[in-house]
mmCIF file of C-alpha atoms in Angstrom:
data_model
loop_
_atom_site.group_PDB
_atom_site.id
_atom_site.type_symbol
_atom_site.label_atom_id
_atom_site.label_comp_id
_atom_site.label_asym_id
_atom_site.label_seq_id
_atom_site.Cartn_x
_atom_site.Cartn_y
_atom_site.Cartn_z
ATOM 1 C CA UNK A 1 103.912 186.690 55.516
ATOM 2 C CA UNK A 2 102.553 189.285 57.979
ATOM 3 C CA UNK A 3 102.006 191.764 55.114
ATOM 4 C CA UNK A 4 99.975 189.153 53.186
ATOM 5 C CA UNK A 5 97.886 188.416 56.300
ATOM 6 C CA UNK A 6 97.318 192.152 56.763
ATOM 7 C CA UNK A 7 96.234 192.617 53.128
ATOM 8 C CA UNK A 8 93.933 189.581 53.377
ATOM 9 C CA UNK A 9 92.387 190.983 56.558
ATOM 10 C CA UNK A 10 91.802 194.396 54.927
ATOM 11 C CA UNK A 11 90.111 192.738 51.927
ATOM 12 C CA UNK A 12 87.758 190.935 54.325
ATOM 13 C CA UNK A 13 86.511 194.301 55.637
ATOM 14 C CA UNK A 14 84.925 195.021 52.248
ATOM 15 C CA UNK A 15 83.318 191.606 51.764
ATOM 16 C CA UNK A 16 79.554 191.070 52.210
ATOM 17 C CA UNK A 17 80.356 188.494 54.894
ATOM 18 C CA UNK A 18 82.562 190.985 56.789
ATOM 19 C CA UNK A 19 80.820 190.473 60.176
ATOM 20 C CA UNK A 20 81.432 186.739 59.967
ATOM 21 C CA UNK A 21 85.024 187.384 58.945
ATOM 22 C CA UNK A 22 85.442 189.776 61.878
ATOM 23 C CA UNK A 23 84.107 187.131 64.248
ATOM 24 C CA UNK A 24 86.493 184.568 62.787
ATOM 25 C CA UNK A 25 89.521 186.887 63.020
ATOM 26 C CA UNK A 26 88.619 188.048 66.560
ATOM 27 C CA UNK A 27 88.211 184.427 67.686
ATOM 28 C CA UNK A 28 91.533 183.296 66.225
ATOM 29 C CA UNK A 29 93.440 186.396 67.364
ATOM 30 C CA UNK A 30 92.657 185.546 70.978
ATOM 31 C CA UNK A 31 94.452 182.233 70.745
ATOM 32 C CA UNK A 32 96.717 181.915 67.673
ATOM 33 C CA UNK A 33 96.300 184.576 64.915
ATOM 34 C CA UNK A 34 98.833 187.464 64.768
ATOM 35 C CA UNK A 35 96.584 190.197 63.252
ATOM 36 C CA UNK A 36 94.284 192.039 65.721
ATOM 37 C CA UNK A 37 90.588 192.419 64.839
ATOM 38 C CA UNK A 38 90.912 196.215 65.088
ATOM 39 C CA UNK A 39 92.431 196.152 61.584
ATOM 40 C CA UNK A 40 89.154 194.731 60.289
ATOM 41 C CA UNK A 41 86.847 196.711 62.605
ATOM 42 C CA UNK A 42 88.122 200.152 61.656
ATOM 43 C CA UNK A 43 87.295 200.087 57.913
ATOM 44 C CA UNK A 44 84.009 198.293 58.629
ATOM 45 C CA UNK A 45 82.897 201.010 61.052
ATOM 46 C CA UNK A 46 84.060 203.829 58.781
ATOM 47 C CA UNK A 47 82.057 202.293 55.935
ATOM 48 C CA UNK A 48 78.892 201.846 58.057
ATOM 49 C CA UNK A 49 79.035 204.011 61.211
ATOM 50 C CA UNK A 50 75.436 203.155 62.182
ATOM 51 C CA UNK A 51 76.626 199.559 62.778
ATOM 52 C CA UNK A 52 79.610 200.585 64.937
ATOM 53 C CA UNK A 53 78.341 199.049 68.154
ATOM 54 C CA UNK A 54 77.091 195.870 66.448
ATOM 55 C CA UNK A 55 80.553 195.448 64.948
ATOM 56 C CA UNK A 56 82.156 196.020 68.366
ATOM 57 C CA UNK A 57 79.736 193.502 69.917
ATOM 58 C CA UNK A 58 80.634 190.837 67.360
ATOM 59 C CA UNK A 59 84.340 191.473 68.014
ATOM 60 C CA UNK A 60 83.779 191.281 71.776
ATOM 61 C CA UNK A 61 81.819 188.017 71.756
ATOM 62 C CA UNK A 62 84.139 186.308 69.278
ATOM 63 C CA UNK A 63 87.278 187.540 71.045
ATOM 64 C CA UNK A 64 86.117 186.323 74.456
ATOM 65 C CA UNK A 65 85.141 182.953 72.976
ATOM 66 C CA UNK A 66 88.577 182.798 71.331
ATOM 67 C CA UNK A 67 90.076 183.620 74.718
ATOM 68 C CA UNK A 68 88.230 180.635 76.184
ATOM 69 C CA UNK A 69 89.752 178.504 73.416
ATOM 70 C CA UNK A 70 93.212 179.906 74.271
ATOM 71 C CA UNK A 71 92.600 179.214 77.958
ATOM 72 C CA UNK A 72 91.811 175.582 77.190
ATOM 73 C CA UNK A 73 94.848 175.307 74.909
ATOM 74 C CA UNK A 74 96.981 176.354 77.873
ATOM 75 C CA UNK A 75 95.141 174.050 80.238
ATOM 76 C CA UNK A 76 95.139 170.982 77.958
ATOM 77 C CA UNK A 77 98.579 171.283 76.413
ATOM 78 C CA UNK A 78 100.250 172.168 79.676
ATOM 79 C CA UNK A 79 99.133 168.951 81.316
ATOM 80 C CA UNK A 80 100.036 166.789 78.294
ATOM 81 C CA UNK A 81 103.230 168.548 77.155
ATOM 82 C CA UNK A 82 104.374 171.314 79.514
ATOM 83 C CA UNK A 83 104.289 169.523 82.852
ATOM 84 C CA UNK A 84 106.238 166.424 81.659
ATOM 85 C CA UNK A 85 108.974 168.706 80.302
ATOM 86 C CA UNK A 86 109.139 170.609 83.596
ATOM 87 C CA UNK A 87 109.262 167.317 85.520
ATOM 88 C CA UNK A 88 112.103 166.045 83.305
ATOM 89 C CA UNK A 89 114.165 169.131 84.148
ATOM 90 C CA UNK A 90 113.077 169.203 87.797
ATOM 91 C CA UNK A 91 111.414 172.607 87.450
ATOM 92 C CA UNK A 92 107.857 171.872 88.585
ATOM 93 C CA UNK A 93 108.423 173.698 91.894
ATOM 94 C CA UNK A 94 109.531 176.824 90.022
ATOM 95 C CA UNK A 95 106.449 176.699 87.813
ATOM 96 C CA UNK A 96 104.143 176.076 90.755
ATOM 97 C CA UNK A 97 105.528 179.180 92.516
ATOM 98 C CA UNK A 98 105.153 181.195 89.309
ATOM 99 C CA UNK A 99 101.571 179.930 88.868
ATOM 100 C CA UNK A 100 100.634 181.006 92.404
ATOM 101 C CA UNK A 101 102.042 184.495 91.828
ATOM 102 C CA UNK A 102 100.446 184.764 88.401
ATOM 103 C CA UNK A 103 97.062 183.639 89.688
ATOM 104 C CA UNK A 104 97.220 186.213 92.482
ATOM 105 C CA UNK A 105 97.604 188.972 89.863
ATOM 106 C CA UNK A 106 96.090 187.169 86.870
ATOM 107 C CA UNK A 107 92.972 189.327 86.577
ATOM 108 C CA UNK A 108 95.223 192.359 86.122
ATOM 109 C CA UNK A 109 97.301 190.532 83.510
ATOM 110 C CA UNK A 110 94.158 189.682 81.532
ATOM 111 C CA UNK A 111 92.857 193.260 81.824
ATOM 112 C CA UNK A 112 96.163 194.771 80.736
ATOM 113 C CA UNK A 113 96.651 192.398 77.806
ATOM 114 C CA UNK A 114 93.028 192.818 76.777
ATOM 115 C CA UNK A 115 93.266 196.592 76.260
ATOM 116 C CA UNK A 116 96.933 197.189 75.376
ATOM 117 C CA UNK A 117 98.938 196.078 72.341
ATOM 118 C CA UNK A 118 100.391 193.176 74.394
ATOM 119 C CA UNK A 119 99.345 189.930 72.671
ATOM 120 C CA UNK A 120 96.138 188.827 74.401
ATOM 121 C CA UNK A 121 96.677 185.262 73.151
ATOM 122 C CA UNK A 122 99.776 184.918 75.362
ATOM 123 C CA UNK A 123 97.720 185.728 78.454
ATOM 124 C CA UNK A 124 94.798 183.467 77.481
ATOM 125 C CA UNK A 125 97.121 180.482 77.094
ATOM 126 C CA UNK A 126 99.151 181.371 80.202
ATOM 127 C CA UNK A 127 95.934 181.735 82.231
ATOM 128 C CA UNK A 128 94.909 178.205 81.278
ATOM 129 C CA UNK A 129 98.325 176.714 81.951
ATOM 130 C CA UNK A 130 98.547 178.260 85.442
ATOM 131 C CA UNK A 131 94.960 177.377 86.311
ATOM 132 C CA UNK A 132 93.774 180.965 86.779
ATOM 133 C CA UNK A 133 90.199 180.911 88.073
ATOM 134 C CA UNK A 134 88.005 180.576 84.980
ATOM 135 C CA UNK A 135 85.297 183.002 86.244
ATOM 136 C CA UNK A 136 88.005 185.588 87.021
ATOM 137 C CA UNK A 137 89.458 185.048 83.558
ATOM 138 C CA UNK A 138 86.041 185.483 81.917
ATOM 139 C CA UNK A 139 85.093 188.643 83.824
ATOM 140 C CA UNK A 140 88.466 190.274 83.150
ATOM 141 C CA UNK A 141 88.295 189.269 79.464
ATOM 142 C CA UNK A 142 84.807 190.702 78.959
ATOM 143 C CA UNK A 143 85.748 193.977 80.656
ATOM 144 C CA UNK A 144 89.071 194.379 78.840
ATOM 145 C CA UNK A 145 87.938 193.388 75.371
ATOM 146 C CA UNK A 146 84.702 195.334 75.779
ATOM 147 C CA UNK A 147 86.621 198.484 76.682
ATOM 148 C CA UNK A 148 88.975 198.071 73.754
ATOM 149 C CA UNK A 149 86.399 197.373 71.054
ATOM 150 C CA UNK A 150 83.660 199.718 72.252
ATOM 151 C CA UNK A 151 86.037 202.657 72.731
ATOM 152 C CA UNK A 152 87.277 202.187 69.165
ATOM 153 C CA UNK A 153 83.682 201.904 67.926
ATOM 154 C CA UNK A 154 82.597 205.014 69.855
ATOM 155 C CA UNK A 155 85.506 207.091 68.556
ATOM 156 C CA UNK A 156 84.866 206.046 64.963
ATOM 157 C CA UNK A 157 81.106 206.524 65.314
ATOM 158 C CA UNK A 158 81.572 210.019 66.747
ATOM 159 C CA UNK A 159 84.524 211.320 64.695
ATOM 160 C CA UNK A 160 84.563 209.094 61.574
ATOM 161 C CA UNK A 161 87.529 208.658 59.249
ATOM 162 C CA UNK A 162 89.613 211.578 60.636
ATOM 163 C CA UNK A 163 90.186 209.660 63.915
ATOM 164 C CA UNK A 164 91.406 206.549 62.054
ATOM 165 C CA UNK A 165 95.081 207.605 62.037
ATOM 166 C CA UNK A 166 94.986 208.329 65.766
ATOM 167 C CA UNK A 167 93.466 204.922 66.494
ATOM 168 C CA UNK A 168 95.866 203.015 64.266
ATOM 169 C CA UNK A 169 98.974 204.859 65.464
ATOM 170 C CA UNK A 170 98.334 205.978 69.035
ATOM 171 C CA UNK A 171 95.377 204.250 70.677
ATOM 172 C CA UNK A 172 97.525 201.331 71.869
ATOM 173 C CA UNK A 173 99.899 203.809 73.475
ATOM 174 C CA UNK A 174 96.984 205.662 75.082
ATOM 175 C CA UNK A 175 95.571 202.416 76.512
ATOM 176 C CA UNK A 176 99.028 201.493 77.802
ATOM 177 C CA UNK A 177 99.470 204.897 79.478
ATOM 178 C CA UNK A 178 96.007 204.604 81.071
ATOM 179 C CA UNK A 179 96.862 201.165 82.454
ATOM 180 C CA UNK A 180 100.197 202.430 83.806
ATOM 181 C CA UNK A 181 98.371 205.368 85.409
ATOM 182 C CA UNK A 182 95.752 203.053 86.907
ATOM 183 C CA UNK A 183 98.366 200.686 88.351
ATOM 184 C CA UNK A 184 100.374 203.665 89.614
ATOM 185 C CA UNK A 185 97.264 205.040 91.293
ATOM 186 C CA UNK A 186 96.582 201.733 93.045
ATOM 187 C CA UNK A 187 100.217 201.571 94.128
ATOM 188 C CA UNK A 188 100.073 205.090 95.599
ATOM 189 C CA UNK A 189 96.807 204.375 97.430
ATOM 190 C CA UNK A 190 98.190 201.149 98.850
ATOM 191 C CA UNK A 191 101.544 202.485 100.018
ATOM 192 C CA UNK A 192 100.794 206.102 100.944
#
């Protein structure tokens, strides 16, 4: 099933309505779809490098709007489904403690999930279910998704097709290492 979704996504990159398809995929990926928009962005940018930043902008706007949808899925479904289940099992106190901790660090969770291979949709839904401040969620989402999509666009615009393999195979790892380094730096500053 994943292979068919991947092939379908790649075919969309060549269609005349590719920007609309990218927006659709980026929106859905932020809340429910398993294929990241990068898969569609990369061939689109390689085919038309002069549109690299427009393509990244479409991905950014659609992804953040999809994140808002994911946030409201978490918010709406938690109250109607999640909380009654927790109440039945007597676990609302545990969730409330988790929600407080998550909301204290939630901006970091959104930033990390927004730039690394961690599924962003998990964080959008979790942010809604814990009641993470919506403005904090939005700011972190715009920064994280903007970094991800515009760095990919800039690399492809500058280096073209030869950088494609690096992006597809190693960019997620590079983002993850940068985030680990950033968190490590904050930790050292705080405790040294």
